[in-house]
Amino acid sequence: MRLILLGPPGSGKGTQAQRLVHRYNIIQLSTGEMLRAAVAAQTPVGLKAKDVMASGGLVPDDIVIGIISDRIDQPDARNGFILDGFPRTVPQAEALDGLLKKKHLKLDAVVELRVNESALLERVETRVAQMRERGEEVRIDDTPEVLTKRLASYRALTEPLIHYYSERRKLLTVDGMMTIEAVTREIDRILSAIGAVEAKVSKKAGAAKRTAKKAAEAAPKSRGKVARKSAKKGSKATGKGAKVAKPAAKRIKKGVKGTARKASVGSRTRAVAKATKATKKVTKKRAKA
Ligand code: AMP
């Protein structure tokens, strides 16, 4: 499972990512965390990023893309990962597409946590006041002033990603103002629903492919027409198999608002296209023989 968590600073991405890590046995890749570690360790990357981070600006693309590319190659990322805080701009998203393509990896979904910005500011003000009261150290960029700047940066540079991933049928939107538990449940539900649809479609498509192959094999080799006809039947069955998956898609449609619908239907359509292509391949092979 490969996911992106999208949402403004303070929307709970880190908290939800942690929960997904345990649920799906994948790792969390937070560019913010990695950069903070680099700053603390005073590595060359950390030294370059330090001042930009403190002011709430964005670290240059080549640095964050390099960090992510290296991290994805590590063995512990093989089972999947959640990107938290990356990509943050459309050029970063395009770079990620290129990276994943080169590494032959597929992105499963982008989960957007939608929140109310003024509530976020209130939350951070309360948290910072409480931390100061307790004499605890407040993160340098975790103040209402810096948050205001980071929110503006999110709106201008990161929010266009919602459209970017929605167009690519990857976006799932969740109400991030619910309790932590409720948000986790909702994310779980959407992701399981996508998994269920894809698993069902591929199972049915596999069965249809086998039927098509059997039918084609049973046909006398000299009678190409008959073989084609039998295989065609198999191809029809593929269509049926895909339809069987519809109720699962409907379930997602019912519960998930907006773009999530597109995503679920999109994955079904892709799976159907894949299955049909596989069946056609078998048909062609047999017809040739
Ligand atoms: P975060 O913990 O995700 O809020 O990130 C903290 C800070 O790290 C941000 O305010 C940026 O300065 C920097 N940062 C994290 N991720 C990125 C990214 N993908 N692109 C550029 N800068 C980033």
Short mmCIF file of C-alpha atoms and ligand atoms in Angstrom, two decimals:
data_model
loop_
_atom_site.label_atom_id
_atom_site.label_comp_id
_atom_site.label_asym_id
_atom_site.label_seq_id
_atom_site.Cartn_x
_atom_site.Cartn_y
_atom_site.Cartn_z
CA MET A 1 0.00 0.00 0.00
CA ARG A 2 1.42 3.35 -1.08
CA LEU A 3 -0.37 6.45 0.12
CA ILE A 4 -0.07 10.19 0.31
CA LEU A 5 -1.61 12.10 3.21
CA LEU A 6 -2.62 15.57 2.16
CA GLY A 7 -3.75 18.35 4.47
CA PRO A 8 -2.64 21.68 5.94
CA PRO A 9 -0.17 21.81 8.85
CA GLY A 10 -1.93 20.82 12.05
CA SER A 11 -4.62 18.77 10.27
CA GLY A 12 -3.51 15.57 11.99
CA LYS A 13 -1.57 13.98 9.13
CA GLY A 14 1.22 12.82 11.44
CA THR A 15 -1.20 11.25 13.92
CA GLN A 16 -3.17 9.46 11.23
CA ALA A 17 0.01 8.34 9.45
CA GLN A 18 1.19 6.70 12.68
CA ARG A 19 -2.04 4.77 12.93
CA LEU A 20 -1.89 3.66 9.28
CA VAL A 21 1.66 2.46 9.82
CA HIS A 22 0.42 -0.09 12.37
CA ARG A 23 -2.71 -1.00 10.50
CA TYR A 24 -1.05 -1.74 7.15
CA ASN A 25 2.48 -2.57 8.26
CA ILE A 26 4.00 0.16 6.14
CA ILE A 27 6.36 3.01 6.98
CA GLN A 28 5.74 6.72 7.36
CA LEU A 29 7.92 9.01 5.30
CA SER A 30 7.61 12.51 6.68
CA THR A 31 9.84 15.02 4.90
CA GLY A 32 9.34 17.43 7.83
CA GLU A 33 10.64 14.81 10.30
CA MET A 34 13.54 13.86 8.06
CA LEU A 35 14.51 17.50 7.57
CA ARG A 36 14.28 18.20 11.32
CA ALA A 37 16.56 15.20 11.95
CA ALA A 38 18.99 16.56 9.35
CA VAL A 39 18.93 19.99 11.02
CA ALA A 40 19.56 18.42 14.44
CA ALA A 41 22.43 16.34 13.09
CA GLN A 42 23.79 19.40 11.26
CA THR A 43 24.22 17.48 8.02
CA PRO A 44 24.80 19.48 4.79
CA VAL A 45 21.07 19.08 3.98
CA GLY A 46 20.15 20.21 7.49
CA LEU A 47 22.34 23.28 7.25
CA LYS A 48 20.71 24.24 3.94
CA ALA A 49 17.18 23.66 5.26
CA LYS A 50 17.47 25.20 8.74
CA ASP A 51 16.66 28.84 8.05
CA VAL A 52 13.96 28.15 5.46
CA MET A 53 12.20 25.82 7.90
CA ALA A 54 12.41 28.27 10.78
CA SER A 55 10.70 30.92 8.69
CA GLY A 56 7.94 28.57 7.51
CA GLY A 57 9.11 28.54 3.89
CA LEU A 58 9.64 25.55 1.63
CA VAL A 59 12.95 23.73 1.32
CA PRO A 60 14.12 23.52 -2.34
CA ASP A 61 12.57 20.72 -4.40
CA ASP A 62 15.81 18.96 -5.30
CA ILE A 63 16.57 18.42 -1.61
CA VAL A 64 13.19 16.91 -0.64
CA ILE A 65 12.88 14.87 -3.84
CA GLY A 66 16.38 13.47 -3.26
CA ILE A 67 15.51 12.53 0.33
CA ILE A 68 12.32 10.75 -0.72
CA SER A 69 13.92 8.94 -3.65
CA ASP A 70 16.68 7.54 -1.42
CA ARG A 71 14.26 6.57 1.32
CA ILE A 72 11.88 4.69 -1.02
CA ASP A 73 14.78 2.48 -2.07
CA GLN A 74 15.40 1.26 1.49
CA PRO A 75 14.33 -2.34 2.22
CA ASP A 76 11.82 -1.29 4.92
CA ALA A 77 9.84 0.65 2.29
CA ARG A 78 9.22 -2.48 0.21
CA ASN A 79 5.91 -3.25 1.86
CA GLY A 80 4.63 0.25 1.22
CA PHE A 81 4.72 3.75 2.68
CA ILE A 82 2.73 6.81 3.59
CA LEU A 83 4.07 10.11 2.38
CA ASP A 84 3.37 12.82 4.93
CA GLY A 85 4.31 16.35 3.94
CA PHE A 86 5.40 15.33 0.46
CA PRO A 87 4.58 16.24 -2.26
CA ARG A 88 3.84 19.82 -1.30
CA THR A 89 3.73 21.39 -4.76
CA VAL A 90 2.66 20.32 -8.24
CA PRO A 91 6.29 20.11 -9.48
CA GLN A 92 7.01 17.81 -6.52
CA ALA A 93 3.98 15.67 -7.42
CA GLU A 94 5.20 15.43 -11.01
CA ALA A 95 8.65 14.48 -9.79
CA LEU A 96 7.09 11.81 -7.57
CA ASP A 97 5.13 10.40 -10.53
CA GLY A 98 8.39 10.13 -12.45
CA LEU A 99 10.19 8.53 -9.51
CA LEU A 100 7.50 5.92 -8.94
CA LYS A 101 7.31 5.11 -12.64
CA LYS A 102 11.06 4.62 -12.80
CA LYS A 103 10.94 2.36 -9.77
CA HIS A 104 7.89 0.47 -11.16
CA LEU A 105 5.79 1.38 -8.14
CA LYS A 106 2.13 2.35 -8.06
CA LEU A 107 0.46 4.95 -5.87
CA ASP A 108 -2.74 3.53 -4.38
CA ALA A 109 -4.47 6.62 -3.05
CA VAL A 110 -4.16 10.18 -1.81
CA VAL A 111 -6.07 10.82 1.40
CA GLU A 112 -6.96 14.46 1.93
CA LEU A 113 -7.77 15.57 5.48
CA ARG A 114 -10.11 18.52 5.04
CA VAL A 115 -10.11 20.93 7.99
CA ASN A 116 -11.28 24.35 9.04
CA GLU A 117 -8.31 26.74 9.10
CA SER A 118 -9.51 29.04 11.88
CA ALA A 119 -10.04 25.99 14.10
CA LEU A 120 -6.47 24.95 13.32
CA LEU A 121 -5.14 28.33 14.45
CA GLU A 122 -7.14 28.12 17.67
CA ARG A 123 -5.78 24.63 18.28
CA VAL A 124 -2.17 25.70 17.86
CA GLU A 125 -2.66 28.83 19.99
CA THR A 126 -4.05 26.73 22.84
CA ARG A 127 -1.33 24.10 22.49
CA VAL A 128 1.50 26.64 22.45
CA ALA A 129 0.04 28.55 25.45
CA GLN A 130 -0.24 25.30 27.42
CA MET A 131 3.28 24.21 26.53
CA ARG A 132 4.69 27.58 27.54
CA GLU A 133 2.76 27.41 30.84
CA ARG A 134 4.33 24.04 31.54
CA GLY A 135 7.74 25.43 30.66
CA GLU A 136 8.10 23.06 27.71
CA GLU A 137 10.07 23.92 24.59
CA VAL A 138 7.87 24.98 21.68
CA ARG A 139 8.89 23.89 18.18
CA ILE A 140 10.33 26.95 16.44
CA ASP A 141 7.84 26.73 13.56
CA ASP A 142 4.88 25.72 15.74
CA THR A 143 3.66 29.21 16.64
CA PRO A 144 0.47 30.96 15.47
CA GLU A 145 2.57 33.44 13.44
CA VAL A 146 4.50 30.79 11.55
CA LEU A 147 1.39 28.65 11.19
CA THR A 148 -0.40 31.54 9.49
CA LYS A 149 2.44 31.70 6.99
CA ARG A 150 2.48 27.94 6.51
CA LEU A 151 -1.27 27.93 5.94
CA ALA A 152 -0.90 30.61 3.27
CA SER A 153 1.84 28.55 1.64
CA TYR A 154 -0.40 25.46 1.80
CA ARG A 155 -3.24 27.31 0.09
CA ALA A 156 -1.07 28.71 -2.67
CA LEU A 157 1.24 25.79 -3.38
CA THR A 158 -0.16 22.57 -1.94
CA GLU A 159 -3.91 22.92 -2.42
CA PRO A 160 -3.57 22.64 -6.23
CA LEU A 161 -2.59 19.03 -5.56
CA ILE A 162 -6.21 18.31 -4.67
CA HIS A 163 -7.15 19.01 -8.26
CA TYR A 164 -4.03 17.22 -9.53
CA TYR A 165 -4.88 13.95 -7.79
CA SER A 166 -8.60 14.29 -8.28
CA GLU A 167 -8.02 14.43 -12.05
CA ARG A 168 -5.94 11.28 -11.76
CA ARG A 169 -8.72 9.56 -9.82
CA LYS A 170 -6.55 9.07 -6.75
CA LEU A 171 -8.12 11.48 -4.30
CA LEU A 172 -10.14 10.42 -1.26
CA THR A 173 -11.40 13.21 0.98
CA VAL A 174 -12.06 12.74 4.69
CA ASP A 175 -13.47 15.24 7.19
CA GLY A 176 -10.43 15.97 9.35
CA MET A 177 -12.45 17.87 11.95
CA MET A 178 -13.86 14.65 13.43
CA THR A 179 -12.21 13.03 16.43
CA ILE A 180 -8.90 11.27 15.82
CA GLU A 181 -10.65 7.91 16.22
CA ALA A 182 -13.42 8.81 13.79
CA VAL A 183 -10.95 10.05 11.16
CA THR A 184 -8.96 6.82 11.47
CA ARG A 185 -12.13 4.74 11.11
CA GLU A 186 -13.16 6.69 8.01
CA ILE A 187 -9.74 6.32 6.38
CA ASP A 188 -9.75 2.60 7.17
CA ARG A 189 -13.19 2.21 5.71
CA ILE A 190 -12.33 3.96 2.44
CA LEU A 191 -9.06 2.10 2.00
CA SER A 192 -10.64 -1.28 2.73
CA ALA A 193 -13.39 -0.47 0.26
CA ILE A 194 -10.88 0.29 -2.49
CA GLY A 195 -8.97 -2.90 -1.67
CA ALA A 196 -12.18 -4.92 -1.69
CA VAL A 197 -13.23 -3.61 -5.09
CA GLU A 198 -9.85 -4.26 -6.66
CA ALA A 199 -9.50 -7.72 -5.13
CA LYS A 200 -12.98 -8.70 -6.28
CA VAL A 201 -12.47 -7.44 -9.80
CA SER A 202 -9.12 -9.14 -10.23
CA LYS A 203 -10.49 -12.42 -8.83
CA LYS A 204 -13.41 -12.40 -11.27
CA ALA A 205 -11.23 -11.25 -14.12
CA GLY A 206 -8.80 -14.08 -13.40
CA ALA A 207 -11.64 -16.62 -13.48
CA ALA A 208 -12.92 -15.19 -16.76
CA LYS A 209 -9.44 -15.31 -18.25
CA ARG A 210 -9.14 -18.98 -17.31
CA THR A 211 -12.56 -19.70 -18.85
CA ALA A 212 -11.53 -17.95 -22.06
CA LYS A 213 -8.29 -19.93 -22.22
CA LYS A 214 -10.08 -23.25 -21.65
CA ALA A 215 -12.68 -22.45 -24.30
CA ALA A 216 -10.02 -21.50 -26.80
CA GLU A 217 -8.00 -24.63 -26.04
CA ALA A 218 -11.02 -26.87 -26.44
CA ALA A 219 -11.71 -25.49 -29.92
CA PRO A 220 -10.15 -27.36 -32.89
CA LYS A 221 -7.00 -25.55 -33.96
CA SER A 222 -7.92 -25.55 -37.66
CA ARG A 223 -11.17 -23.71 -37.00
CA GLY A 224 -9.87 -20.34 -36.02
CA LYS A 225 -13.34 -18.80 -36.18
CA VAL A 226 -14.75 -21.13 -33.56
CA ALA A 227 -11.79 -20.54 -31.32
CA ARG A 228 -12.31 -16.83 -31.62
CA LYS A 229 -16.00 -17.22 -30.80
CA SER A 230 -15.32 -19.29 -27.69
CA ALA A 231 -12.71 -16.90 -26.51
CA LYS A 232 -15.08 -14.05 -27.14
CA LYS A 233 -17.48 -15.67 -24.70
CA GLY A 234 -14.70 -15.59 -22.17
CA SER A 235 -14.23 -11.93 -22.89
CA LYS A 236 -17.91 -11.34 -22.17
CA ALA A 237 -17.51 -13.17 -18.90
CA THR A 238 -14.79 -10.72 -18.00
CA GLY A 239 -17.32 -7.98 -18.36
CA LYS A 240 -19.68 -9.84 -16.09
CA GLY A 241 -16.96 -10.34 -13.53
CA ALA A 242 -16.32 -6.67 -13.44
CA LYS A 243 -20.00 -5.99 -12.96
CA VAL A 244 -20.12 -8.28 -9.96
CA ALA A 245 -17.76 -5.88 -8.29
CA LYS A 246 -20.31 -3.10 -8.60
CA PRO A 247 -22.01 -3.54 -5.23
CA ALA A 248 -18.67 -2.97 -3.52
CA ALA A 249 -18.18 0.17 -5.56
CA LYS A 250 -21.69 1.21 -4.59
CA ARG A 251 -20.84 0.79 -0.93
CA ILE A 252 -17.97 3.22 -1.31
CA LYS A 253 -20.16 5.59 -3.27
CA LYS A 254 -22.68 5.64 -0.45
CA GLY A 255 -20.27 6.55 2.32
CA VAL A 256 -17.51 8.56 0.70
CA LYS A 257 -18.24 11.98 -0.60
CA GLY A 258 -17.08 13.75 -3.73
CA THR A 259 -13.88 12.74 -5.38
CA ALA A 260 -13.65 9.46 -3.53
CA ARG A 261 -16.46 8.23 -5.73
CA LYS A 262 -14.44 8.96 -8.78
CA ALA A 263 -11.49 7.14 -7.29
CA SER A 264 -13.45 3.96 -6.55
CA VAL A 265 -15.14 3.90 -9.92
CA GLY A 266 -11.81 4.76 -11.53
CA SER A 267 -10.05 1.79 -10.00
CA ARG A 268 -12.86 -0.50 -11.08
CA THR A 269 -12.71 0.82 -14.63
CA ARG A 270 -8.96 0.32 -14.73
CA ALA A 271 -9.29 -3.23 -13.43
CA VAL A 272 -11.97 -3.97 -16.04
CA ALA A 273 -9.79 -2.58 -18.83
CA LYS A 274 -6.88 -4.69 -17.62
CA ALA A 275 -8.96 -7.85 -17.51
CA THR A 276 -10.40 -7.25 -20.98
CA LYS A 277 -6.91 -6.68 -22.37
CA ALA A 278 -5.68 -9.95 -20.85
CA THR A 279 -8.59 -11.85 -22.37
CA LYS A 280 -8.02 -10.30 -25.79
CA LYS A 281 -4.40 -11.39 -25.64
CA VAL A 282 -5.43 -15.02 -25.07
CA THR A 283 -7.94 -14.77 -27.92
CA LYS A 284 -5.32 -13.44 -30.32
CA LYS A 285 -2.82 -16.13 -29.38
CA ARG A 286 -5.30 -18.91 -29.95
CA ALA A 287 -6.55 -17.42 -33.20
CA LYS A 288 -2.98 -17.26 -34.48
CA ALA A 289 -2.38 -20.89 -33.51
P1 AMP B 1 6.06 19.57 8.30
O1 AMP B 1 6.54 18.87 9.52
O2 AMP B 1 5.60 18.63 7.21
O3 AMP B 1 5.06 20.63 8.58
O4 AMP B 1 7.34 20.31 7.68
C1 AMP B 1 8.09 21.24 8.41
C2 AMP B 1 8.89 22.10 7.46
O5 AMP B 1 9.79 21.30 6.69
C3 AMP B 1 8.06 22.85 6.43
O6 AMP B 1 7.54 24.05 6.93
C4 AMP B 1 9.08 23.08 5.33
O7 AMP B 1 9.96 24.12 5.65
C5 AMP B 1 9.89 21.80 5.35
N1 AMP B 1 9.31 20.78 4.45
C6 AMP B 1 8.73 19.61 4.79
N2 AMP B 1 8.32 18.94 3.70
C7 AMP B 1 8.66 19.70 2.64
C8 AMP B 1 8.47 19.55 1.22
N3 AMP B 1 7.86 18.48 0.71
N4 AMP B 1 8.92 20.54 0.42
C9 AMP B 1 9.54 21.63 0.94
N5 AMP B 1 9.73 21.84 2.25
C10 AMP B 1 9.29 20.88 3.10
#
